[in-house]
Amino acid sequence: MDKTNIKNGRVYRTAGLITGLMIILVMGFMDIFYSFYLYPIFSLSLFMYEYKETNKFNVVFFLFLLSTNITEILFLFDYETYVIIASLFSVVSSVCLLLLLKPVLKRRSKVFSQHYILELIIGFLGFGFVLGYLIYSVAPLVPDLSIFMISTIVFIITIGAYFLTPSYNKHTGNISLFGIGGAYMGEMVFAFIYKYIYSEISFLLVGAIMTIYLKVVLATFLTKIDTIADYDGSGTRV
């Protein structure tokens, strides 16, 4: 790969990190609505980073960034009014996340260990309890429950895929998927806690940090996904 492209790509990632930090500062010390202007810059920086590193226009990643931007802005601006639109774009973003896993899922590792099945079960039980309690608390307050439940189901499937994939393809790079799945879950949980349960700015800030972490790690993961997808469990590429 051309070294100039790599260097330029890292510049875009740095720009994304700086913009992400600015989003947190604006939310914490100014009006959250000012952050709406920063979200597109943040997402564009990460898209350009992934594009420069791979020399490929990743349509699915672009749609993911676009749909999450729309969802996040509508959620903060007036979720009750735009609940249907926000939920539909939330479904789009979840589907895009699933599609981004496709290259990794094409090849199953020849080495499959079940030594952390117990940890996965415990994690899913904990995740299920937290998410179930949140849905129970929030559902009566959501303007359109049907579309909310559809987006929640797709969301749960996506989270499950990201937590289970590292046991399907055991390349060490897939450890990032735990972080992506956890951040995707965390941003939703903290956002709805802030919106409907306890309107403390700290919850919104944690949700925003999760969002920024998710997108940065995902963009970095996508720059390495071809190598990860070719892993056959024997330590060689195929």
PDB file of C-alpha atoms in Angstrom:
ATOM      1  CA  MET A   1       0.000   0.000   0.000  1.00  0.00           C
ATOM      2  CA  ASP A   2       1.238   3.504  -0.821  1.00  0.00           C
ATOM      3  CA  LYS A   3       2.909   5.102   2.217  1.00  0.00           C
ATOM      4  CA  THR A   4       1.465   8.502   1.332  1.00  0.00           C
ATOM      5  CA  ASN A   5      -2.058   7.092   1.475  1.00  0.00           C
ATOM      6  CA  ILE A   6      -1.347   5.512   4.861  1.00  0.00           C
ATOM      7  CA  LYS A   7       0.000   8.781   6.208  1.00  0.00           C
ATOM      8  CA  ASN A   8      -2.979  10.719   4.859  1.00  0.00           C
ATOM      9  CA  GLY A   9      -5.334   8.127   6.308  1.00  0.00           C
ATOM     10  CA  ARG A  10      -3.876   8.531   9.770  1.00  0.00           C
ATOM     11  CA  VAL A  11      -4.245  12.289   9.485  1.00  0.00           C
ATOM     12  CA  TYR A  12      -7.966  11.797   8.910  1.00  0.00           C
ATOM     13  CA  ARG A  13      -8.193   9.465  11.909  1.00  0.00           C
ATOM     14  CA  THR A  14      -6.452  12.069  14.063  1.00  0.00           C
ATOM     15  CA  ALA A  15      -8.895  14.687  12.790  1.00  0.00           C
ATOM     16  CA  GLY A  16     -11.744  12.360  13.735  1.00  0.00           C
ATOM     17  CA  LEU A  17     -10.372  11.868  17.248  1.00  0.00           C
ATOM     18  CA  ILE A  18      -9.989  15.615  17.735  1.00  0.00           C
ATOM     19  CA  THR A  19     -13.528  16.233  16.467  1.00  0.00           C
ATOM     20  CA  GLY A  20     -14.833  13.498  18.767  1.00  0.00           C
ATOM     21  CA  LEU A  21     -13.172  15.208  21.728  1.00  0.00           C
ATOM     22  CA  MET A  22     -14.739  18.504  20.650  1.00  0.00           C
ATOM     23  CA  ILE A  23     -18.178  16.826  20.611  1.00  0.00           C
ATOM     24  CA  ILE A  24     -17.701  15.731  24.225  1.00  0.00           C
ATOM     25  CA  LEU A  25     -16.534  19.194  25.299  1.00  0.00           C
ATOM     26  CA  VAL A  26     -19.390  20.939  23.501  1.00  0.00           C
ATOM     27  CA  MET A  27     -21.956  18.617  25.078  1.00  0.00           C
ATOM     28  CA  GLY A  28     -20.441  19.043  28.511  1.00  0.00           C
ATOM     29  CA  PHE A  29     -19.851  22.782  28.584  1.00  0.00           C
ATOM     30  CA  MET A  30     -22.091  24.269  25.888  1.00  0.00           C
ATOM     31  CA  ASP A  31     -25.436  23.533  24.248  1.00  0.00           C
ATOM     32  CA  ILE A  32     -25.705  19.964  22.906  1.00  0.00           C
ATOM     33  CA  PHE A  33     -27.264  21.322  19.712  1.00  0.00           C
ATOM     34  CA  TYR A  34     -23.889  22.768  18.691  1.00  0.00           C
ATOM     35  CA  SER A  35     -22.604  19.210  18.512  1.00  0.00           C
ATOM     36  CA  PHE A  36     -24.915  18.600  15.543  1.00  0.00           C
ATOM     37  CA  TYR A  37     -22.444  20.521  13.372  1.00  0.00           C
ATOM     38  CA  LEU A  38     -19.551  18.348  14.541  1.00  0.00           C
ATOM     39  CA  TYR A  39     -21.114  14.919  14.022  1.00  0.00           C
ATOM     40  CA  PRO A  40     -20.865  15.038  10.181  1.00  0.00           C
ATOM     41  CA  ILE A  41     -17.238  16.221  10.361  1.00  0.00           C
ATOM     42  CA  PHE A  42     -16.386  13.407  12.764  1.00  0.00           C
ATOM     43  CA  SER A  43     -18.010  10.759  10.574  1.00  0.00           C
ATOM     44  CA  LEU A  44     -16.526  12.127   7.348  1.00  0.00           C
ATOM     45  CA  SER A  45     -13.039  12.079   8.885  1.00  0.00           C
ATOM     46  CA  LEU A  46     -13.387   8.414   9.834  1.00  0.00           C
ATOM     47  CA  PHE A  47     -14.801   7.506   6.440  1.00  0.00           C
ATOM     48  CA  MET A  48     -11.883   9.200   4.691  1.00  0.00           C
ATOM     49  CA  TYR A  49      -9.463   7.412   7.021  1.00  0.00           C
ATOM     50  CA  GLU A  50     -10.915   4.021   6.087  1.00  0.00           C
ATOM     51  CA  TYR A  51     -11.014   4.994   2.401  1.00  0.00           C
ATOM     52  CA  LYS A  52      -7.385   6.153   2.312  1.00  0.00           C
ATOM     53  CA  GLU A  53      -6.155   3.065   4.157  1.00  0.00           C
ATOM     54  CA  THR A  54      -7.973   0.577   1.920  1.00  0.00           C
ATOM     55  CA  ASN A  55      -8.318   2.501  -1.367  1.00  0.00           C
ATOM     56  CA  LYS A  56     -11.925   1.284  -1.479  1.00  0.00           C
ATOM     57  CA  PHE A  57     -15.187   3.215  -1.264  1.00  0.00           C
ATOM     58  CA  ASN A  58     -17.005   1.267   1.441  1.00  0.00           C
ATOM     59  CA  VAL A  59     -20.674   1.961   0.698  1.00  0.00           C
ATOM     60  CA  VAL A  60     -21.927   0.007   3.717  1.00  0.00           C
ATOM     61  CA  PHE A  61     -19.652   1.894   6.109  1.00  0.00           C
ATOM     62  CA  PHE A  62     -20.765   5.170   4.540  1.00  0.00           C
ATOM     63  CA  LEU A  63     -24.434   4.233   5.035  1.00  0.00           C
ATOM     64  CA  PHE A  64     -23.703   3.196   8.620  1.00  0.00           C
ATOM     65  CA  LEU A  65     -22.127   6.561   9.424  1.00  0.00           C
ATOM     66  CA  LEU A  66     -24.907   8.460   7.661  1.00  0.00           C
ATOM     67  CA  SER A  67     -27.734   6.549   9.354  1.00  0.00           C
ATOM     68  CA  THR A  68     -26.168   6.785  12.811  1.00  0.00           C
ATOM     69  CA  ASN A  69     -25.660  10.526  12.371  1.00  0.00           C
ATOM     70  CA  ILE A  70     -29.317  11.004  11.493  1.00  0.00           C
ATOM     71  CA  THR A  71     -30.452   8.775  14.365  1.00  0.00           C
ATOM     72  CA  GLU A  72     -28.254  10.523  16.937  1.00  0.00           C
ATOM     73  CA  ILE A  73     -29.242  14.027  15.867  1.00  0.00           C
ATOM     74  CA  LEU A  74     -32.972  13.250  15.774  1.00  0.00           C
ATOM     75  CA  PHE A  75     -32.738  11.488  19.142  1.00  0.00           C
ATOM     76  CA  LEU A  76     -31.183  14.536  20.774  1.00  0.00           C
ATOM     77  CA  PHE A  77     -33.265  17.098  18.885  1.00  0.00           C
ATOM     78  CA  ASP A  78     -36.819  15.741  19.323  1.00  0.00           C
ATOM     79  CA  TYR A  79     -37.087  11.965  19.588  1.00  0.00           C
ATOM     80  CA  GLU A  80     -40.800  11.988  20.429  1.00  0.00           C
ATOM     81  CA  THR A  81     -41.648  13.816  17.208  1.00  0.00           C
ATOM     82  CA  TYR A  82     -39.275  11.900  14.939  1.00  0.00           C
ATOM     83  CA  VAL A  83     -39.423   8.497  16.651  1.00  0.00           C
ATOM     84  CA  ILE A  84     -40.425   6.610  13.478  1.00  0.00           C
ATOM     85  CA  ILE A  85     -37.711   8.165  11.311  1.00  0.00           C
ATOM     86  CA  ALA A  86     -35.081   7.776  14.031  1.00  0.00           C
ATOM     87  CA  SER A  87     -36.041   4.143  14.627  1.00  0.00           C
ATOM     88  CA  LEU A  88     -35.957   3.321  10.910  1.00  0.00           C
ATOM     89  CA  PHE A  89     -32.479   4.791  10.551  1.00  0.00           C
ATOM     90  CA  SER A  90     -31.471   2.888  13.681  1.00  0.00           C
ATOM     91  CA  VAL A  91     -32.517  -0.320  11.915  1.00  0.00           C
ATOM     92  CA  VAL A  92     -30.472   0.709   8.869  1.00  0.00           C
ATOM     93  CA  SER A  93     -27.380   1.302  11.009  1.00  0.00           C
ATOM     94  CA  SER A  94     -27.769  -2.091  12.721  1.00  0.00           C
ATOM     95  CA  VAL A  95     -28.168  -3.875   9.389  1.00  0.00           C
ATOM     96  CA  CYS A  96     -25.079  -2.092   8.065  1.00  0.00           C
ATOM     97  CA  LEU A  97     -23.099  -3.252  11.100  1.00  0.00           C
ATOM     98  CA  LEU A  98     -24.161  -6.818  10.362  1.00  0.00           C
ATOM     99  CA  LEU A  99     -23.190  -6.509   6.690  1.00  0.00           C
ATOM    100  CA  LEU A 100     -19.762  -5.177   7.653  1.00  0.00           C
ATOM    101  CA  LEU A 101     -19.111  -8.514   9.382  1.00  0.00           C
ATOM    102  CA  LYS A 102     -19.768 -10.498   6.199  1.00  0.00           C
ATOM    103  CA  PRO A 103     -16.105 -10.849   5.097  1.00  0.00           C
ATOM    104  CA  VAL A 104     -15.154 -12.272   8.503  1.00  0.00           C
ATOM    105  CA  LEU A 105     -18.049 -14.724   8.551  1.00  0.00           C
ATOM    106  CA  LYS A 106     -17.254 -16.139   5.112  1.00  0.00           C
ATOM    107  CA  ARG A 107     -14.486 -18.299   6.530  1.00  0.00           C
ATOM    108  CA  ARG A 108     -14.780 -20.211   9.761  1.00  0.00           C
ATOM    109  CA  SER A 109     -11.632 -20.848  11.761  1.00  0.00           C
ATOM    110  CA  LYS A 110     -10.376 -24.432  11.722  1.00  0.00           C
ATOM    111  CA  VAL A 111      -9.507 -24.031  15.386  1.00  0.00           C
ATOM    112  CA  PHE A 112     -12.558 -23.570  17.567  1.00  0.00           C
ATOM    113  CA  SER A 113     -12.201 -23.340  21.320  1.00  0.00           C
ATOM    114  CA  GLN A 114     -15.115 -23.425  23.719  1.00  0.00           C
ATOM    115  CA  HIS A 115     -13.117 -22.415  26.775  1.00  0.00           C
ATOM    116  CA  TYR A 116     -14.923 -19.099  27.172  1.00  0.00           C
ATOM    117  CA  ILE A 117     -18.472 -20.290  26.508  1.00  0.00           C
ATOM    118  CA  LEU A 118     -19.279 -19.744  30.201  1.00  0.00           C
ATOM    119  CA  GLU A 119     -18.045 -16.155  30.007  1.00  0.00           C
ATOM    120  CA  LEU A 120     -20.230 -15.546  26.946  1.00  0.00           C
ATOM    121  CA  ILE A 121     -23.278 -17.009  28.699  1.00  0.00           C
ATOM    122  CA  ILE A 122     -22.699 -14.866  31.787  1.00  0.00           C
ATOM    123  CA  GLY A 123     -22.175 -11.816  29.594  1.00  0.00           C
ATOM    124  CA  PHE A 124     -25.387 -12.408  27.656  1.00  0.00           C
ATOM    125  CA  LEU A 125     -27.348 -12.945  30.869  1.00  0.00           C
ATOM    126  CA  GLY A 126     -26.024  -9.674  32.247  1.00  0.00           C
ATOM    127  CA  PHE A 127     -26.696  -7.898  28.970  1.00  0.00           C
ATOM    128  CA  GLY A 128     -30.199  -9.384  28.825  1.00  0.00           C
ATOM    129  CA  PHE A 129     -31.000  -8.253  32.350  1.00  0.00           C
ATOM    130  CA  VAL A 130     -29.845  -4.676  31.770  1.00  0.00           C
ATOM    131  CA  LEU A 131     -31.533  -4.394  28.378  1.00  0.00           C
ATOM    132  CA  GLY A 132     -34.721  -6.078  29.599  1.00  0.00           C
ATOM    133  CA  TYR A 133     -35.003  -3.736  32.563  1.00  0.00           C
ATOM    134  CA  LEU A 134     -34.353  -0.725  30.343  1.00  0.00           C
ATOM    135  CA  ILE A 135     -37.020  -1.782  27.832  1.00  0.00           C
ATOM    136  CA  TYR A 136     -39.457  -2.413  30.688  1.00  0.00           C
ATOM    137  CA  SER A 137     -38.797   1.077  32.069  1.00  0.00           C
ATOM    138  CA  VAL A 138     -38.740   2.947  28.769  1.00  0.00           C
ATOM    139  CA  ALA A 139     -41.405   1.152  26.696  1.00  0.00           C
ATOM    140  CA  PRO A 140     -44.430   2.903  28.297  1.00  0.00           C
ATOM    141  CA  LEU A 141     -42.842   6.276  27.506  1.00  0.00           C
ATOM    142  CA  VAL A 142     -41.941   5.653  23.855  1.00  0.00           C
ATOM    143  CA  PRO A 143     -44.410   7.318  21.434  1.00  0.00           C
ATOM    144  CA  ASP A 144     -44.455   4.450  18.901  1.00  0.00           C
ATOM    145  CA  LEU A 145     -43.802   1.138  20.644  1.00  0.00           C
ATOM    146  CA  SER A 146     -44.078  -1.128  17.575  1.00  0.00           C
ATOM    147  CA  ILE A 147     -41.285   0.480  15.554  1.00  0.00           C
ATOM    148  CA  PHE A 148     -39.235   0.837  18.736  1.00  0.00           C
ATOM    149  CA  MET A 149     -39.466  -2.914  19.380  1.00  0.00           C
ATOM    150  CA  ILE A 150     -38.518  -3.737  15.787  1.00  0.00           C
ATOM    151  CA  SER A 151     -35.400  -1.592  16.023  1.00  0.00           C
ATOM    152  CA  THR A 152     -34.616  -3.134  19.429  1.00  0.00           C
ATOM    153  CA  ILE A 153     -34.835  -6.689  18.064  1.00  0.00           C
ATOM    154  CA  VAL A 154     -32.499  -5.872  15.162  1.00  0.00           C
ATOM    155  CA  PHE A 155     -30.213  -4.139  17.652  1.00  0.00           C
ATOM    156  CA  ILE A 156     -30.060  -7.262  19.864  1.00  0.00           C
ATOM    157  CA  ILE A 157     -29.260  -9.478  16.863  1.00  0.00           C
ATOM    158  CA  THR A 158     -26.430  -7.132  15.883  1.00  0.00           C
ATOM    159  CA  ILE A 159     -24.976  -7.101  19.390  1.00  0.00           C
ATOM    160  CA  GLY A 160     -25.122 -10.901  19.506  1.00  0.00           C
ATOM    161  CA  ALA A 161     -23.307 -11.180  16.179  1.00  0.00           C
ATOM    162  CA  TYR A 162     -20.464  -8.946  17.345  1.00  0.00           C
ATOM    163  CA  PHE A 163     -20.009 -10.835  20.597  1.00  0.00           C
ATOM    164  CA  LEU A 164     -20.142 -14.286  18.974  1.00  0.00           C
ATOM    165  CA  THR A 165     -18.021 -13.674  15.875  1.00  0.00           C
ATOM    166  CA  PRO A 166     -14.656 -13.899  17.733  1.00  0.00           C
ATOM    167  CA  SER A 167     -15.512 -17.523  18.543  1.00  0.00           C
ATOM    168  CA  TYR A 168     -16.349 -18.159  14.879  1.00  0.00           C
ATOM    169  CA  ASN A 169     -13.220 -16.592  13.386  1.00  0.00           C
ATOM    170  CA  LYS A 170     -10.470 -16.579  16.016  1.00  0.00           C
ATOM    171  CA  HIS A 171      -8.071 -14.058  14.492  1.00  0.00           C
ATOM    172  CA  THR A 172      -6.705 -11.875  17.295  1.00  0.00           C
ATOM    173  CA  GLY A 173      -7.931  -8.777  15.469  1.00  0.00           C
ATOM    174  CA  ASN A 174     -11.482  -9.863  16.192  1.00  0.00           C
ATOM    175  CA  ILE A 175     -11.024  -8.889  19.829  1.00  0.00           C
ATOM    176  CA  SER A 176     -12.050  -5.427  18.592  1.00  0.00           C
ATOM    177  CA  LEU A 177     -15.536  -6.791  17.964  1.00  0.00           C
ATOM    178  CA  PHE A 178     -16.130  -7.134  21.702  1.00  0.00           C
ATOM    179  CA  GLY A 179     -15.372  -3.428  22.070  1.00  0.00           C
ATOM    180  CA  ILE A 180     -17.599  -2.511  19.128  1.00  0.00           C
ATOM    181  CA  GLY A 181     -20.499  -4.600  20.405  1.00  0.00           C
ATOM    182  CA  GLY A 182     -20.092  -3.325  23.954  1.00  0.00           C
ATOM    183  CA  ALA A 183     -19.922   0.297  22.834  1.00  0.00           C
ATOM    184  CA  TYR A 184     -22.966  -0.130  20.584  1.00  0.00           C
ATOM    185  CA  MET A 185     -24.893  -1.525  23.532  1.00  0.00           C
ATOM    186  CA  GLY A 186     -23.569   1.123  25.912  1.00  0.00           C
ATOM    187  CA  GLU A 187     -24.454   4.104  23.749  1.00  0.00           C
ATOM    188  CA  MET A 188     -28.069   2.953  23.473  1.00  0.00           C
ATOM    189  CA  VAL A 189     -28.420   2.150  27.173  1.00  0.00           C
ATOM    190  CA  PHE A 190     -26.971   5.439  28.399  1.00  0.00           C
ATOM    191  CA  ALA A 191     -28.847   7.475  25.777  1.00  0.00           C
ATOM    192  CA  PHE A 192     -32.232   6.090  26.847  1.00  0.00           C
ATOM    193  CA  ILE A 193     -31.372   6.431  30.531  1.00  0.00           C
ATOM    194  CA  TYR A 194     -30.632  10.101  29.867  1.00  0.00           C
ATOM    195  CA  LYS A 195     -33.752  10.590  27.767  1.00  0.00           C
ATOM    196  CA  TYR A 196     -36.363   8.826  29.878  1.00  0.00           C
ATOM    197  CA  ILE A 197     -35.061   7.872  33.316  1.00  0.00           C
ATOM    198  CA  TYR A 198     -32.506  10.311  34.688  1.00  0.00           C
ATOM    199  CA  SER A 199     -31.699  13.477  32.720  1.00  0.00           C
ATOM    200  CA  GLU A 200     -28.200  13.914  34.059  1.00  0.00           C
ATOM    201  CA  ILE A 201     -25.661  15.197  31.540  1.00  0.00           C
ATOM    202  CA  SER A 202     -23.098  12.614  32.655  1.00  0.00           C
ATOM    203  CA  PHE A 203     -25.241   9.826  31.158  1.00  0.00           C
ATOM    204  CA  LEU A 204     -25.371  11.635  27.824  1.00  0.00           C
ATOM    205  CA  LEU A 205     -21.613  12.183  27.877  1.00  0.00           C
ATOM    206  CA  VAL A 206     -20.925   8.507  28.560  1.00  0.00           C
ATOM    207  CA  GLY A 207     -23.236   7.604  25.680  1.00  0.00           C
ATOM    208  CA  ALA A 208     -21.409  10.034  23.394  1.00  0.00           C
ATOM    209  CA  ILE A 209     -18.032   8.604  24.427  1.00  0.00           C
ATOM    210  CA  MET A 210     -19.331   5.128  23.599  1.00  0.00           C
ATOM    211  CA  THR A 211     -20.474   6.367  20.180  1.00  0.00           C
ATOM    212  CA  ILE A 212     -17.112   7.923  19.382  1.00  0.00           C
ATOM    213  CA  TYR A 213     -15.218   4.859  20.588  1.00  0.00           C
ATOM    214  CA  LEU A 214     -17.467   2.580  18.524  1.00  0.00           C
ATOM    215  CA  LYS A 215     -16.898   4.445  15.279  1.00  0.00           C
ATOM    216  CA  VAL A 216     -13.146   4.892  15.735  1.00  0.00           C
ATOM    217  CA  VAL A 217     -12.576   1.219  16.573  1.00  0.00           C
ATOM    218  CA  LEU A 218     -14.886   0.110  13.752  1.00  0.00           C
ATOM    219  CA  ALA A 219     -13.061   2.256  11.198  1.00  0.00           C
ATOM    220  CA  THR A 220      -9.718   0.868  12.372  1.00  0.00           C
ATOM    221  CA  PHE A 221     -11.061  -2.694  12.260  1.00  0.00           C
ATOM    222  CA  LEU A 222     -12.280  -2.222   8.683  1.00  0.00           C
ATOM    223  CA  THR A 223      -8.789  -1.244   7.537  1.00  0.00           C
ATOM    224  CA  LYS A 224      -7.597  -4.712   8.623  1.00  0.00           C
ATOM    225  CA  ILE A 225     -10.646  -6.782   7.763  1.00  0.00           C
ATOM    226  CA  ASP A 226      -9.183  -8.411   4.629  1.00  0.00           C
ATOM    227  CA  THR A 227      -6.347  -9.943   6.657  1.00  0.00           C
ATOM    228  CA  ILE A 228      -8.743 -11.024   9.387  1.00  0.00           C
ATOM    229  CA  ALA A 229     -11.176 -12.546   6.897  1.00  0.00           C
ATOM    230  CA  ASP A 230      -8.408 -14.727   5.409  1.00  0.00           C
ATOM    231  CA  TYR A 231      -7.456 -16.260   8.747  1.00  0.00           C
ATOM    232  CA  ASP A 232      -7.887 -20.040   8.780  1.00  0.00           C
ATOM    233  CA  GLY A 233      -6.967 -20.764  12.401  1.00  0.00           C
ATOM    234  CA  SER A 234      -3.527 -22.156  11.619  1.00  0.00           C
ATOM    235  CA  GLY A 235      -1.703 -18.848  11.755  1.00  0.00           C
ATOM    236  CA  THR A 236      -1.579 -18.479   7.988  1.00  0.00           C
ATOM    237  CA  ARG A 237      -3.518 -16.592   5.383  1.00  0.00           C
ATOM    238  CA  VAL A 238      -5.367 -18.596   2.765  1.00  0.00           C
TER     239      VAL A 238
END
